Amino acid sequence: MLSPVLYWKKVFREEEFRLPNDMMKERRPKFRMIRRNIYPTKRRIRRLPKDEIPNCECPRPRGKEPACGEDCMNRMMRLTCDPFTCPSGESCSNKAFQLLERPNIRPVYIGNGKGWGVVACEHIKKGTFTAEYVGEIIGVDECERRLWECKYRGETNYYMMELSSDTIIDARDKGGVARLINSSCDPNCEALMWQDAATNETRIGIFAIRDIELGEELAYDYGFQDFGVNQSFRCRCDAADCRKWLDAKPERLKRRGERVTVERDGKFVRATITAYEPATKSYQVTYKDSVVESIPSPELATSFKKVCKSKRKLARK
């Protein structure tokens, strides 16, 4: 069977693009589709006083040329302009997410262990806003309660994204199309935090970091956080440089091939780091005699400290 991208490019031209029926036969995940973040009843997003709204200093353009481009002060600080107070007026292109034009994207069943995903139904240019990651805005205590609830139910999918140290977006039961965008180690999109100048609300937008072709799946690097669930998740992006695990930190993977000194049978010997296993949070090291051993990260760090102490003692002598 051809991959979805190859199949669509082979059968359809852009002007008559539609998704094959076999890609739509699977039932969509059960969640309520929403357009904006939902806040607790006690908190409401209110418009700031006019004198507290940060405005840019972009000049109003002549004719129909768009204003507030790359050199816009607000844009550079990831602040969307207020449509009512921006000096550029209707010509402002640095609009709040809900006012931006969005490309034609659609959720489809990808398969291959990925489940559902989102594909482009038109060519998308680099830098284009594709979707907003929306859901329920919750605090740390509610986040912990929901995680325990998921664990009790045996659910392994989480849709939480951190807004701040004490605020999380949870799109599990209520979310938008961005909820279905998969992770990739070679992404074509990125998730960025922006501030609404009119309300000071923090929002997360998914932006294209390169041109995206018709029928291509949208993906961004989750930069995964486990929120204390102590569970690792395998990455299925199949990229050439795939990290294999969503929570595999790049700085740990970069240690492959590093020569280290570790404690073995009461002696300090040289070994080479050959892999990092996020599931067990341990390094795989290979000794000179080709013996392979997995050493938990804390133990490896302890070995380094012991070696340093031994060297200091020898230096004193």
PDB file of C-alpha atoms in Angstrom:
ATOM      1  CA  MET A   1       0.000   0.000   0.000  1.00  0.00           C
ATOM      2  CA  LEU A   2       1.290   3.446  -0.923  1.00  0.00           C
ATOM      3  CA  SER A   3       1.881   5.949   1.849  1.00  0.00           C
ATOM      4  CA  PRO A   4      -0.886   8.573   2.174  1.00  0.00           C
ATOM      5  CA  VAL A   5       1.366  11.314   0.741  1.00  0.00           C
ATOM      6  CA  LEU A   6       2.415   9.302  -2.335  1.00  0.00           C
ATOM      7  CA  TYR A   7      -1.133   8.032  -2.874  1.00  0.00           C
ATOM      8  CA  TRP A   8      -2.646  11.505  -2.766  1.00  0.00           C
ATOM      9  CA  LYS A   9       0.016  13.001  -5.044  1.00  0.00           C
ATOM     10  CA  LYS A  10      -0.477  10.180  -7.546  1.00  0.00           C
ATOM     11  CA  VAL A  11      -4.258  10.306  -7.717  1.00  0.00           C
ATOM     12  CA  PHE A  12      -5.244  13.924  -7.060  1.00  0.00           C
ATOM     13  CA  ARG A  13      -4.291  17.359  -8.298  1.00  0.00           C
ATOM     14  CA  GLU A  14      -4.495  20.294  -5.872  1.00  0.00           C
ATOM     15  CA  GLU A  15      -7.666  21.764  -7.397  1.00  0.00           C
ATOM     16  CA  GLU A  16      -9.580  18.492  -6.896  1.00  0.00           C
ATOM     17  CA  PHE A  17      -7.907  17.290  -3.719  1.00  0.00           C
ATOM     18  CA  ARG A  18      -9.931  15.033  -1.439  1.00  0.00           C
ATOM     19  CA  LEU A  19      -8.996  12.293   0.970  1.00  0.00           C
ATOM     20  CA  PRO A  20      -9.264   8.605   0.028  1.00  0.00           C
ATOM     21  CA  ASN A  21     -12.160   6.818   1.722  1.00  0.00           C
ATOM     22  CA  ASP A  22      -9.901   4.212   3.339  1.00  0.00           C
ATOM     23  CA  MET A  23      -8.189   7.020   5.250  1.00  0.00           C
ATOM     24  CA  MET A  24     -11.481   8.174   6.754  1.00  0.00           C
ATOM     25  CA  LYS A  25     -13.096   4.870   7.740  1.00  0.00           C
ATOM     26  CA  GLU A  26     -11.610   4.814  11.241  1.00  0.00           C
ATOM     27  CA  ARG A  27     -13.642   6.501  13.956  1.00  0.00           C
ATOM     28  CA  ARG A  28     -12.299   9.792  15.193  1.00  0.00           C
ATOM     29  CA  PRO A  29     -11.076   9.996  18.787  1.00  0.00           C
ATOM     30  CA  LYS A  30     -13.849  11.005  21.152  1.00  0.00           C
ATOM     31  CA  PHE A  31     -13.451  14.609  22.196  1.00  0.00           C
ATOM     32  CA  ARG A  32     -15.443  17.805  21.877  1.00  0.00           C
ATOM     33  CA  MET A  33     -14.123  20.163  19.201  1.00  0.00           C
ATOM     34  CA  ILE A  34     -13.655  23.730  20.496  1.00  0.00           C
ATOM     35  CA  ARG A  35     -12.241  26.932  18.981  1.00  0.00           C
ATOM     36  CA  ARG A  36     -10.955  28.748  22.066  1.00  0.00           C
ATOM     37  CA  ASN A  37      -9.434  27.760  25.398  1.00  0.00           C
ATOM     38  CA  ILE A  38     -11.928  27.020  28.153  1.00  0.00           C
ATOM     39  CA  TYR A  39     -11.127  28.547  31.538  1.00  0.00           C
ATOM     40  CA  PRO A  40     -12.507  27.640  34.979  1.00  0.00           C
ATOM     41  CA  THR A  41     -15.728  29.468  35.850  1.00  0.00           C
ATOM     42  CA  LYS A  42     -13.896  31.578  38.446  1.00  0.00           C
ATOM     43  CA  ARG A  43     -11.523  33.016  35.837  1.00  0.00           C
ATOM     44  CA  ARG A  44     -12.640  34.985  32.799  1.00  0.00           C
ATOM     45  CA  ILE A  45     -10.512  36.540  30.085  1.00  0.00           C
ATOM     46  CA  ARG A  46     -11.116  40.271  30.193  1.00  0.00           C
ATOM     47  CA  ARG A  47      -9.926  43.049  27.955  1.00  0.00           C
ATOM     48  CA  LEU A  48      -7.193  45.240  29.476  1.00  0.00           C
ATOM     49  CA  PRO A  49      -7.714  48.981  29.972  1.00  0.00           C
ATOM     50  CA  LYS A  50      -6.797  50.882  26.812  1.00  0.00           C
ATOM     51  CA  ASP A  51      -3.741  52.541  28.392  1.00  0.00           C
ATOM     52  CA  GLU A  52      -2.340  49.123  29.433  1.00  0.00           C
ATOM     53  CA  ILE A  53      -2.491  47.511  25.982  1.00  0.00           C
ATOM     54  CA  PRO A  54       1.018  47.434  24.418  1.00  0.00           C
ATOM     55  CA  ASN A  55       0.866  48.866  20.898  1.00  0.00           C
ATOM     56  CA  CYS A  56       3.538  48.697  18.226  1.00  0.00           C
ATOM     57  CA  GLU A  57       4.866  51.739  16.389  1.00  0.00           C
ATOM     58  CA  CYS A  58       4.363  50.469  12.842  1.00  0.00           C
ATOM     59  CA  PRO A  59       3.274  53.216  10.410  1.00  0.00           C
ATOM     60  CA  ARG A  60      -0.027  52.871   8.599  1.00  0.00           C
ATOM     61  CA  PRO A  61       0.831  51.708   5.051  1.00  0.00           C
ATOM     62  CA  ARG A  62      -0.350  53.287   1.866  1.00  0.00           C
ATOM     63  CA  GLY A  63      -2.944  51.403  -0.107  1.00  0.00           C
ATOM     64  CA  LYS A  64      -3.698  47.790   0.729  1.00  0.00           C
ATOM     65  CA  GLU A  65      -0.195  46.697   1.699  1.00  0.00           C
ATOM     66  CA  PRO A  66      -0.081  44.601   4.909  1.00  0.00           C
ATOM     67  CA  ALA A  67       1.553  46.179   7.952  1.00  0.00           C
ATOM     68  CA  CYS A  68       3.157  44.865  11.156  1.00  0.00           C
ATOM     69  CA  GLY A  69       5.559  42.516   9.389  1.00  0.00           C
ATOM     70  CA  GLU A  70       8.806  40.975  10.608  1.00  0.00           C
ATOM     71  CA  ASP A  71      10.089  44.300  11.982  1.00  0.00           C
ATOM     72  CA  CYS A  72       6.968  44.897  14.116  1.00  0.00           C
ATOM     73  CA  MET A  73       7.974  45.416  17.761  1.00  0.00           C
ATOM     74  CA  ASN A  74       5.010  43.389  19.024  1.00  0.00           C
ATOM     75  CA  ARG A  75       5.648  40.543  16.583  1.00  0.00           C
ATOM     76  CA  MET A  76       9.297  40.307  17.635  1.00  0.00           C
ATOM     77  CA  MET A  77       8.135  39.855  21.245  1.00  0.00           C
ATOM     78  CA  ARG A  78       5.450  37.360  20.157  1.00  0.00           C
ATOM     79  CA  LEU A  79       2.649  39.739  21.038  1.00  0.00           C
ATOM     80  CA  THR A  80      -0.382  39.790  18.750  1.00  0.00           C
ATOM     81  CA  CYS A  81      -1.604  43.331  18.104  1.00  0.00           C
ATOM     82  CA  ASP A  82      -4.958  44.596  19.326  1.00  0.00           C
ATOM     83  CA  PRO A  83      -7.161  45.221  16.248  1.00  0.00           C
ATOM     84  CA  PHE A  84      -8.838  48.219  17.914  1.00  0.00           C
ATOM     85  CA  THR A  85      -5.729  50.123  19.033  1.00  0.00           C
ATOM     86  CA  CYS A  86      -2.983  49.059  16.580  1.00  0.00           C
ATOM     87  CA  PRO A  87      -1.707  52.127  14.631  1.00  0.00           C
ATOM     88  CA  SER A  88      -1.903  50.100  11.392  1.00  0.00           C
ATOM     89  CA  GLY A  89      -5.615  49.489  11.805  1.00  0.00           C
ATOM     90  CA  GLU A  90      -7.145  46.974   9.389  1.00  0.00           C
ATOM     91  CA  SER A  91      -3.810  46.646   7.561  1.00  0.00           C
ATOM     92  CA  CYS A  92      -2.231  44.902  10.583  1.00  0.00           C
ATOM     93  CA  SER A  93      -1.065  41.368   9.757  1.00  0.00           C
ATOM     94  CA  ASN A  94      -0.041  40.567  13.340  1.00  0.00           C
ATOM     95  CA  LYS A  95      -3.549  39.586  14.340  1.00  0.00           C
ATOM     96  CA  ALA A  96      -4.845  37.476  17.214  1.00  0.00           C
ATOM     97  CA  PHE A  97      -5.057  33.781  16.354  1.00  0.00           C
ATOM     98  CA  GLN A  98      -8.848  33.775  15.941  1.00  0.00           C
ATOM     99  CA  LEU A  99      -8.600  36.557  13.324  1.00  0.00           C
ATOM    100  CA  LEU A 100      -5.909  34.924  11.177  1.00  0.00           C
ATOM    101  CA  GLU A 101      -6.665  33.084   7.962  1.00  0.00           C
ATOM    102  CA  ARG A 102      -5.929  29.389   8.322  1.00  0.00           C
ATOM    103  CA  PRO A 103      -4.778  26.948   5.661  1.00  0.00           C
ATOM    104  CA  ASN A 104      -6.941  24.014   4.680  1.00  0.00           C
ATOM    105  CA  ILE A 105      -5.847  21.128   6.910  1.00  0.00           C
ATOM    106  CA  ARG A 106      -7.767  17.999   7.825  1.00  0.00           C
ATOM    107  CA  PRO A 107      -7.567  15.153  10.357  1.00  0.00           C
ATOM    108  CA  VAL A 108      -7.034  11.697   8.849  1.00  0.00           C
ATOM    109  CA  TYR A 109      -6.261   8.226  10.120  1.00  0.00           C
ATOM    110  CA  ILE A 110      -2.544   7.713   9.440  1.00  0.00           C
ATOM    111  CA  GLY A 111      -2.100   4.173  10.797  1.00  0.00           C
ATOM    112  CA  ASN A 112       1.379   2.632  11.140  1.00  0.00           C
ATOM    113  CA  GLY A 113       1.113   2.937  14.921  1.00  0.00           C
ATOM    114  CA  LYS A 114       0.476   6.701  14.731  1.00  0.00           C
ATOM    115  CA  GLY A 115      -3.303   6.610  14.888  1.00  0.00           C
ATOM    116  CA  TRP A 116      -4.841   9.873  13.729  1.00  0.00           C
ATOM    117  CA  GLY A 117      -2.911  12.819  12.336  1.00  0.00           C
ATOM    118  CA  VAL A 118      -3.403  16.029  10.360  1.00  0.00           C
ATOM    119  CA  VAL A 119      -2.516  16.586   6.693  1.00  0.00           C
ATOM    120  CA  ALA A 120      -2.296  19.651   4.469  1.00  0.00           C
ATOM    121  CA  CYS A 121      -5.037  19.940   1.847  1.00  0.00           C
ATOM    122  CA  GLU A 122      -3.141  22.760   0.132  1.00  0.00           C
ATOM    123  CA  HIS A 123       0.405  24.047  -0.165  1.00  0.00           C
ATOM    124  CA  ILE A 124       1.422  25.821   3.076  1.00  0.00           C
ATOM    125  CA  LYS A 125       4.224  28.384   3.064  1.00  0.00           C
ATOM    126  CA  LYS A 126       6.947  28.633   5.695  1.00  0.00           C
ATOM    127  CA  GLY A 127       5.932  30.806   8.657  1.00  0.00           C
ATOM    128  CA  THR A 128       2.197  30.241   8.176  1.00  0.00           C
ATOM    129  CA  PHE A 129      -0.011  29.907  11.252  1.00  0.00           C
ATOM    130  CA  THR A 130      -1.700  26.505  10.848  1.00  0.00           C
ATOM    131  CA  ALA A 131      -3.712  25.958  14.046  1.00  0.00           C
ATOM    132  CA  GLU A 132      -4.023  26.892  17.712  1.00  0.00           C
ATOM    133  CA  TYR A 133      -3.539  24.293  20.426  1.00  0.00           C
ATOM    134  CA  VAL A 134      -6.657  24.731  22.553  1.00  0.00           C
ATOM    135  CA  GLY A 135      -8.201  22.865  25.471  1.00  0.00           C
ATOM    136  CA  GLU A 136      -9.204  23.267  29.097  1.00  0.00           C
ATOM    137  CA  ILE A 137      -6.955  25.525  31.168  1.00  0.00           C
ATOM    138  CA  ILE A 138      -6.214  23.777  34.470  1.00  0.00           C
ATOM    139  CA  GLY A 139      -3.896  24.145  37.450  1.00  0.00           C
ATOM    140  CA  VAL A 140      -1.261  21.781  38.822  1.00  0.00           C
ATOM    141  CA  ASP A 141      -3.583  20.079  41.341  1.00  0.00           C
ATOM    142  CA  GLU A 142      -6.249  19.376  38.716  1.00  0.00           C
ATOM    143  CA  CYS A 143      -3.551  18.175  36.327  1.00  0.00           C
ATOM    144  CA  GLU A 144      -2.333  15.657  38.912  1.00  0.00           C
ATOM    145  CA  ARG A 145      -5.900  14.491  39.579  1.00  0.00           C
ATOM    146  CA  ARG A 146      -6.524  13.914  35.869  1.00  0.00           C
ATOM    147  CA  LEU A 147      -3.252  12.041  35.424  1.00  0.00           C
ATOM    148  CA  TRP A 148      -4.155   9.666  38.244  1.00  0.00           C
ATOM    149  CA  GLU A 149      -7.580   9.237  36.665  1.00  0.00           C
ATOM    150  CA  CYS A 150      -5.965   8.332  33.333  1.00  0.00           C
ATOM    151  CA  LYS A 151      -3.643   5.881  35.050  1.00  0.00           C
ATOM    152  CA  TYR A 152      -6.581   4.253  36.839  1.00  0.00           C
ATOM    153  CA  ARG A 153      -8.452   3.866  33.528  1.00  0.00           C
ATOM    154  CA  GLY A 154      -5.385   2.470  31.796  1.00  0.00           C
ATOM    155  CA  GLU A 155      -5.225   5.354  29.305  1.00  0.00           C
ATOM    156  CA  THR A 156      -1.814   5.878  27.715  1.00  0.00           C
ATOM    157  CA  ASN A 157      -2.494   9.017  25.647  1.00  0.00           C
ATOM    158  CA  TYR A 158      -1.983  12.449  27.174  1.00  0.00           C
ATOM    159  CA  TYR A 159      -2.837  15.791  25.578  1.00  0.00           C
ATOM    160  CA  MET A 160      -1.379  18.246  28.077  1.00  0.00           C
ATOM    161  CA  MET A 161       0.810  21.205  27.212  1.00  0.00           C
ATOM    162  CA  GLU A 162       2.408  23.508  29.773  1.00  0.00           C
ATOM    163  CA  LEU A 163       1.579  27.227  29.566  1.00  0.00           C
ATOM    164  CA  SER A 164       3.447  28.247  32.730  1.00  0.00           C
ATOM    165  CA  SER A 165       4.784  26.668  35.922  1.00  0.00           C
ATOM    166  CA  ASP A 166       1.254  26.456  37.340  1.00  0.00           C
ATOM    167  CA  THR A 167      -0.987  26.395  34.241  1.00  0.00           C
ATOM    168  CA  ILE A 168      -1.601  23.567  31.772  1.00  0.00           C
ATOM    169  CA  ILE A 169      -3.730  23.111  28.646  1.00  0.00           C
ATOM    170  CA  ASP A 170      -5.536  19.765  28.671  1.00  0.00           C
ATOM    171  CA  ALA A 171      -7.044  18.825  25.289  1.00  0.00           C
ATOM    172  CA  ARG A 172      -8.013  15.262  26.192  1.00  0.00           C
ATOM    173  CA  ASP A 173     -11.805  15.813  26.378  1.00  0.00           C
ATOM    174  CA  LYS A 174     -12.063  19.235  24.719  1.00  0.00           C
ATOM    175  CA  GLY A 175      -9.664  20.414  22.053  1.00  0.00           C
ATOM    176  CA  GLY A 176      -9.060  21.515  18.466  1.00  0.00           C
ATOM    177  CA  VAL A 177      -7.563  19.961  15.360  1.00  0.00           C
ATOM    178  CA  ALA A 178      -4.028  20.652  16.694  1.00  0.00           C
ATOM    179  CA  ARG A 179      -4.722  17.964  19.308  1.00  0.00           C
ATOM    180  CA  LEU A 180      -4.301  15.374  16.546  1.00  0.00           C
ATOM    181  CA  ILE A 181      -0.986  16.645  15.142  1.00  0.00           C
ATOM    182  CA  ASN A 182       1.696  14.012  15.706  1.00  0.00           C
ATOM    183  CA  SER A 183       5.250  14.463  16.946  1.00  0.00           C
ATOM    184  CA  SER A 184       8.321  14.136  14.739  1.00  0.00           C
ATOM    185  CA  CYS A 185      12.075  14.296  15.230  1.00  0.00           C
ATOM    186  CA  ASP A 186      12.236  15.993  11.796  1.00  0.00           C
ATOM    187  CA  PRO A 187       9.222  18.335  12.070  1.00  0.00           C
ATOM    188  CA  ASN A 188       7.727  20.734   9.534  1.00  0.00           C
ATOM    189  CA  CYS A 189       5.988  22.793  12.256  1.00  0.00           C
ATOM    190  CA  GLU A 190       6.740  24.198  15.686  1.00  0.00           C
ATOM    191  CA  ALA A 191       4.603  25.137  18.701  1.00  0.00           C
ATOM    192  CA  LEU A 192       5.142  28.709  19.896  1.00  0.00           C
ATOM    193  CA  MET A 193       3.718  30.650  22.829  1.00  0.00           C
ATOM    194  CA  TRP A 194       2.217  34.024  21.990  1.00  0.00           C
ATOM    195  CA  GLN A 195       0.641  36.695  24.152  1.00  0.00           C
ATOM    196  CA  ASP A 196      -2.596  38.455  23.230  1.00  0.00           C
ATOM    197  CA  ALA A 197      -1.861  42.176  23.725  1.00  0.00           C
ATOM    198  CA  ALA A 198      -5.524  42.996  24.336  1.00  0.00           C
ATOM    199  CA  THR A 199      -6.100  40.430  27.107  1.00  0.00           C
ATOM    200  CA  ASN A 200      -2.600  39.294  28.172  1.00  0.00           C
ATOM    201  CA  GLU A 201      -3.763  35.719  27.499  1.00  0.00           C
ATOM    202  CA  THR A 202      -1.020  33.196  26.667  1.00  0.00           C
ATOM    203  CA  ARG A 203      -1.868  31.050  23.671  1.00  0.00           C
ATOM    204  CA  ILE A 204      -0.048  28.335  21.726  1.00  0.00           C
ATOM    205  CA  GLY A 205       0.082  28.411  17.937  1.00  0.00           C
ATOM    206  CA  ILE A 206       1.387  25.775  15.526  1.00  0.00           C
ATOM    207  CA  PHE A 207       3.471  27.424  12.766  1.00  0.00           C
ATOM    208  CA  ALA A 208       5.075  25.960   9.631  1.00  0.00           C
ATOM    209  CA  ILE A 209       8.883  26.079   9.812  1.00  0.00           C
ATOM    210  CA  ARG A 210       9.256  25.149   6.126  1.00  0.00           C
ATOM    211  CA  ASP A 211       7.032  24.846   3.080  1.00  0.00           C
ATOM    212  CA  ILE A 212       4.561  21.978   3.477  1.00  0.00           C
ATOM    213  CA  GLU A 213       3.365  20.141   0.388  1.00  0.00           C
ATOM    214  CA  LEU A 214      -0.174  19.101  -0.506  1.00  0.00           C
ATOM    215  CA  GLY A 215      -1.021  15.840   1.291  1.00  0.00           C
ATOM    216  CA  GLU A 216       1.975  16.056   3.663  1.00  0.00           C
ATOM    217  CA  GLU A 217       1.375  15.276   7.318  1.00  0.00           C
ATOM    218  CA  LEU A 218       1.853  18.148   9.773  1.00  0.00           C
ATOM    219  CA  ALA A 219       4.156  17.385  12.701  1.00  0.00           C
ATOM    220  CA  TYR A 220       6.094  19.192  15.414  1.00  0.00           C
ATOM    221  CA  ASP A 221       8.514  18.061  18.117  1.00  0.00           C
ATOM    222  CA  TYR A 222       6.512  17.635  21.320  1.00  0.00           C
ATOM    223  CA  GLY A 223       9.540  18.389  23.514  1.00  0.00           C
ATOM    224  CA  PHE A 224       7.886  15.811  25.733  1.00  0.00           C
ATOM    225  CA  GLN A 225       7.381  16.240  29.468  1.00  0.00           C
ATOM    226  CA  ASP A 226       6.100  13.283  31.484  1.00  0.00           C
ATOM    227  CA  PHE A 227       4.379  15.452  34.166  1.00  0.00           C
ATOM    228  CA  GLY A 228       5.526  12.940  36.754  1.00  0.00           C
ATOM    229  CA  VAL A 229       3.751   9.904  35.265  1.00  0.00           C
ATOM    230  CA  ASN A 230       7.107   8.073  35.068  1.00  0.00           C
ATOM    231  CA  GLN A 231       6.256   6.597  31.694  1.00  0.00           C
ATOM    232  CA  SER A 232       8.173   6.688  28.425  1.00  0.00           C
ATOM    233  CA  PHE A 233       6.577   6.870  24.989  1.00  0.00           C
ATOM    234  CA  ARG A 234       8.044   5.442  21.793  1.00  0.00           C
ATOM    235  CA  CYS A 235       8.338   7.802  18.823  1.00  0.00           C
ATOM    236  CA  ARG A 236       6.965   6.482  15.528  1.00  0.00           C
ATOM    237  CA  CYS A 237       7.911   9.315  13.184  1.00  0.00           C
ATOM    238  CA  ASP A 238      10.370   7.137  11.173  1.00  0.00           C
ATOM    239  CA  ALA A 239      12.638  10.130  10.530  1.00  0.00           C
ATOM    240  CA  ALA A 240      16.232   9.353   9.586  1.00  0.00           C
ATOM    241  CA  ASP A 241      17.454  10.916  12.850  1.00  0.00           C
ATOM    242  CA  CYS A 242      14.552   9.652  15.001  1.00  0.00           C
ATOM    243  CA  ARG A 243      15.340   9.645  18.735  1.00  0.00           C
ATOM    244  CA  LYS A 244      13.082   6.560  19.146  1.00  0.00           C
ATOM    245  CA  TRP A 245      11.592   7.956  22.363  1.00  0.00           C
ATOM    246  CA  LEU A 246       9.505  11.116  22.791  1.00  0.00           C
ATOM    247  CA  ASP A 247      11.175  11.943  26.102  1.00  0.00           C
ATOM    248  CA  ALA A 248      14.733  11.287  24.935  1.00  0.00           C
ATOM    249  CA  LYS A 249      16.567  14.534  25.627  1.00  0.00           C
ATOM    250  CA  PRO A 250      18.948  15.542  22.812  1.00  0.00           C
ATOM    251  CA  GLU A 251      21.778  16.370  25.229  1.00  0.00           C
ATOM    252  CA  ARG A 252      21.680  12.777  26.508  1.00  0.00           C
ATOM    253  CA  LEU A 253      21.633  11.309  23.002  1.00  0.00           C
ATOM    254  CA  LYS A 254      24.653  13.437  22.061  1.00  0.00           C
ATOM    255  CA  ARG A 255      26.720  11.459  24.584  1.00  0.00           C
ATOM    256  CA  ARG A 256      26.787   8.435  22.268  1.00  0.00           C
ATOM    257  CA  GLY A 257      30.398   7.539  21.573  1.00  0.00           C
ATOM    258  CA  GLU A 258      31.675   9.421  24.629  1.00  0.00           C
ATOM    259  CA  ARG A 259      34.494   7.725  26.519  1.00  0.00           C
ATOM    260  CA  VAL A 260      33.778   7.547  30.254  1.00  0.00           C
ATOM    261  CA  THR A 261      35.303   6.050  33.379  1.00  0.00           C
ATOM    262  CA  VAL A 262      32.952   3.848  35.418  1.00  0.00           C
ATOM    263  CA  GLU A 263      33.201   1.526  38.388  1.00  0.00           C
ATOM    264  CA  ARG A 264      33.281  -2.194  37.502  1.00  0.00           C
ATOM    265  CA  ASP A 265      33.993  -5.000  39.930  1.00  0.00           C
ATOM    266  CA  GLY A 266      35.474  -2.540  42.422  1.00  0.00           C
ATOM    267  CA  LYS A 267      37.788  -0.960  39.845  1.00  0.00           C
ATOM    268  CA  PHE A 268      37.551   2.122  37.657  1.00  0.00           C
ATOM    269  CA  VAL A 269      37.716   1.177  33.963  1.00  0.00           C
ATOM    270  CA  ARG A 270      37.174   2.944  30.646  1.00  0.00           C
ATOM    271  CA  ALA A 271      34.009   2.355  28.623  1.00  0.00           C
ATOM    272  CA  THR A 272      32.111   3.886  25.701  1.00  0.00           C
ATOM    273  CA  ILE A 273      28.510   5.126  25.879  1.00  0.00           C
ATOM    274  CA  THR A 274      26.669   3.405  23.019  1.00  0.00           C
ATOM    275  CA  ALA A 275      23.020   4.270  23.736  1.00  0.00           C
ATOM    276  CA  TYR A 276      20.548   5.936  26.077  1.00  0.00           C
ATOM    277  CA  GLU A 277      17.382   4.082  27.087  1.00  0.00           C
ATOM    278  CA  PRO A 278      14.646   6.512  28.259  1.00  0.00           C
ATOM    279  CA  ALA A 279      12.346   3.695  29.378  1.00  0.00           C
ATOM    280  CA  THR A 280      14.795   2.749  32.144  1.00  0.00           C
ATOM    281  CA  LYS A 281      16.606   6.137  32.263  1.00  0.00           C
ATOM    282  CA  SER A 282      19.937   4.366  31.872  1.00  0.00           C
ATOM    283  CA  TYR A 283      23.013   4.504  29.649  1.00  0.00           C
ATOM    284  CA  GLN A 284      24.270   1.490  27.718  1.00  0.00           C
ATOM    285  CA  VAL A 285      28.058   1.265  27.924  1.00  0.00           C
ATOM    286  CA  THR A 286      30.459  -1.079  26.147  1.00  0.00           C
ATOM    287  CA  TYR A 287      33.730  -2.135  27.781  1.00  0.00           C
ATOM    288  CA  LYS A 288      37.044  -2.908  26.076  1.00  0.00           C
ATOM    289  CA  ASP A 289      36.304  -6.649  26.267  1.00  0.00           C
ATOM    290  CA  SER A 290      33.012  -6.040  24.311  1.00  0.00           C
ATOM    291  CA  VAL A 291      30.845  -6.647  27.378  1.00  0.00           C
ATOM    292  CA  VAL A 292      27.730  -4.445  27.302  1.00  0.00           C
ATOM    293  CA  GLU A 293      26.107  -3.145  30.493  1.00  0.00           C
ATOM    294  CA  SER A 294      23.216  -0.800  31.294  1.00  0.00           C
ATOM    295  CA  ILE A 295      23.968   1.724  34.029  1.00  0.00           C
ATOM    296  CA  PRO A 296      21.228   3.967  35.492  1.00  0.00           C
ATOM    297  CA  SER A 297      21.957   7.679  35.061  1.00  0.00           C
ATOM    298  CA  PRO A 298      22.394   8.377  38.814  1.00  0.00           C
ATOM    299  CA  GLU A 299      24.898   5.507  39.173  1.00  0.00           C
ATOM    300  CA  LEU A 300      26.884   6.732  36.170  1.00  0.00           C
ATOM    301  CA  ALA A 301      27.034  10.199  37.715  1.00  0.00           C
ATOM    302  CA  THR A 302      28.144   8.671  41.040  1.00  0.00           C
ATOM    303  CA  SER A 303      30.966   6.830  39.269  1.00  0.00           C
ATOM    304  CA  PHE A 304      32.195  10.096  37.756  1.00  0.00           C
ATOM    305  CA  LYS A 305      32.238  11.723  41.220  1.00  0.00           C
ATOM    306  CA  LYS A 306      34.181   8.820  42.741  1.00  0.00           C
ATOM    307  CA  VAL A 307      36.783   9.063  39.974  1.00  0.00           C
ATOM    308  CA  CYS A 308      37.168  12.805  40.573  1.00  0.00           C
ATOM    309  CA  LYS A 309      37.605  12.256  44.317  1.00  0.00           C
ATOM    310  CA  SER A 310      40.227   9.558  43.704  1.00  0.00           C
ATOM    311  CA  LYS A 311      42.157  11.863  41.382  1.00  0.00           C
ATOM    312  CA  ARG A 312      42.084  14.669  43.951  1.00  0.00           C
ATOM    313  CA  LYS A 313      43.455  12.319  46.649  1.00  0.00           C
ATOM    314  CA  LEU A 314      46.282  11.183  44.348  1.00  0.00           C
ATOM    315  CA  ALA A 315      47.099  14.804  43.525  1.00  0.00           C
ATOM    316  CA  ARG A 316      47.411  15.651  47.233  1.00  0.00           C
ATOM    317  CA  LYS A 317      49.885  12.815  47.744  1.00  0.00           C
TER     318      LYS A 317
END
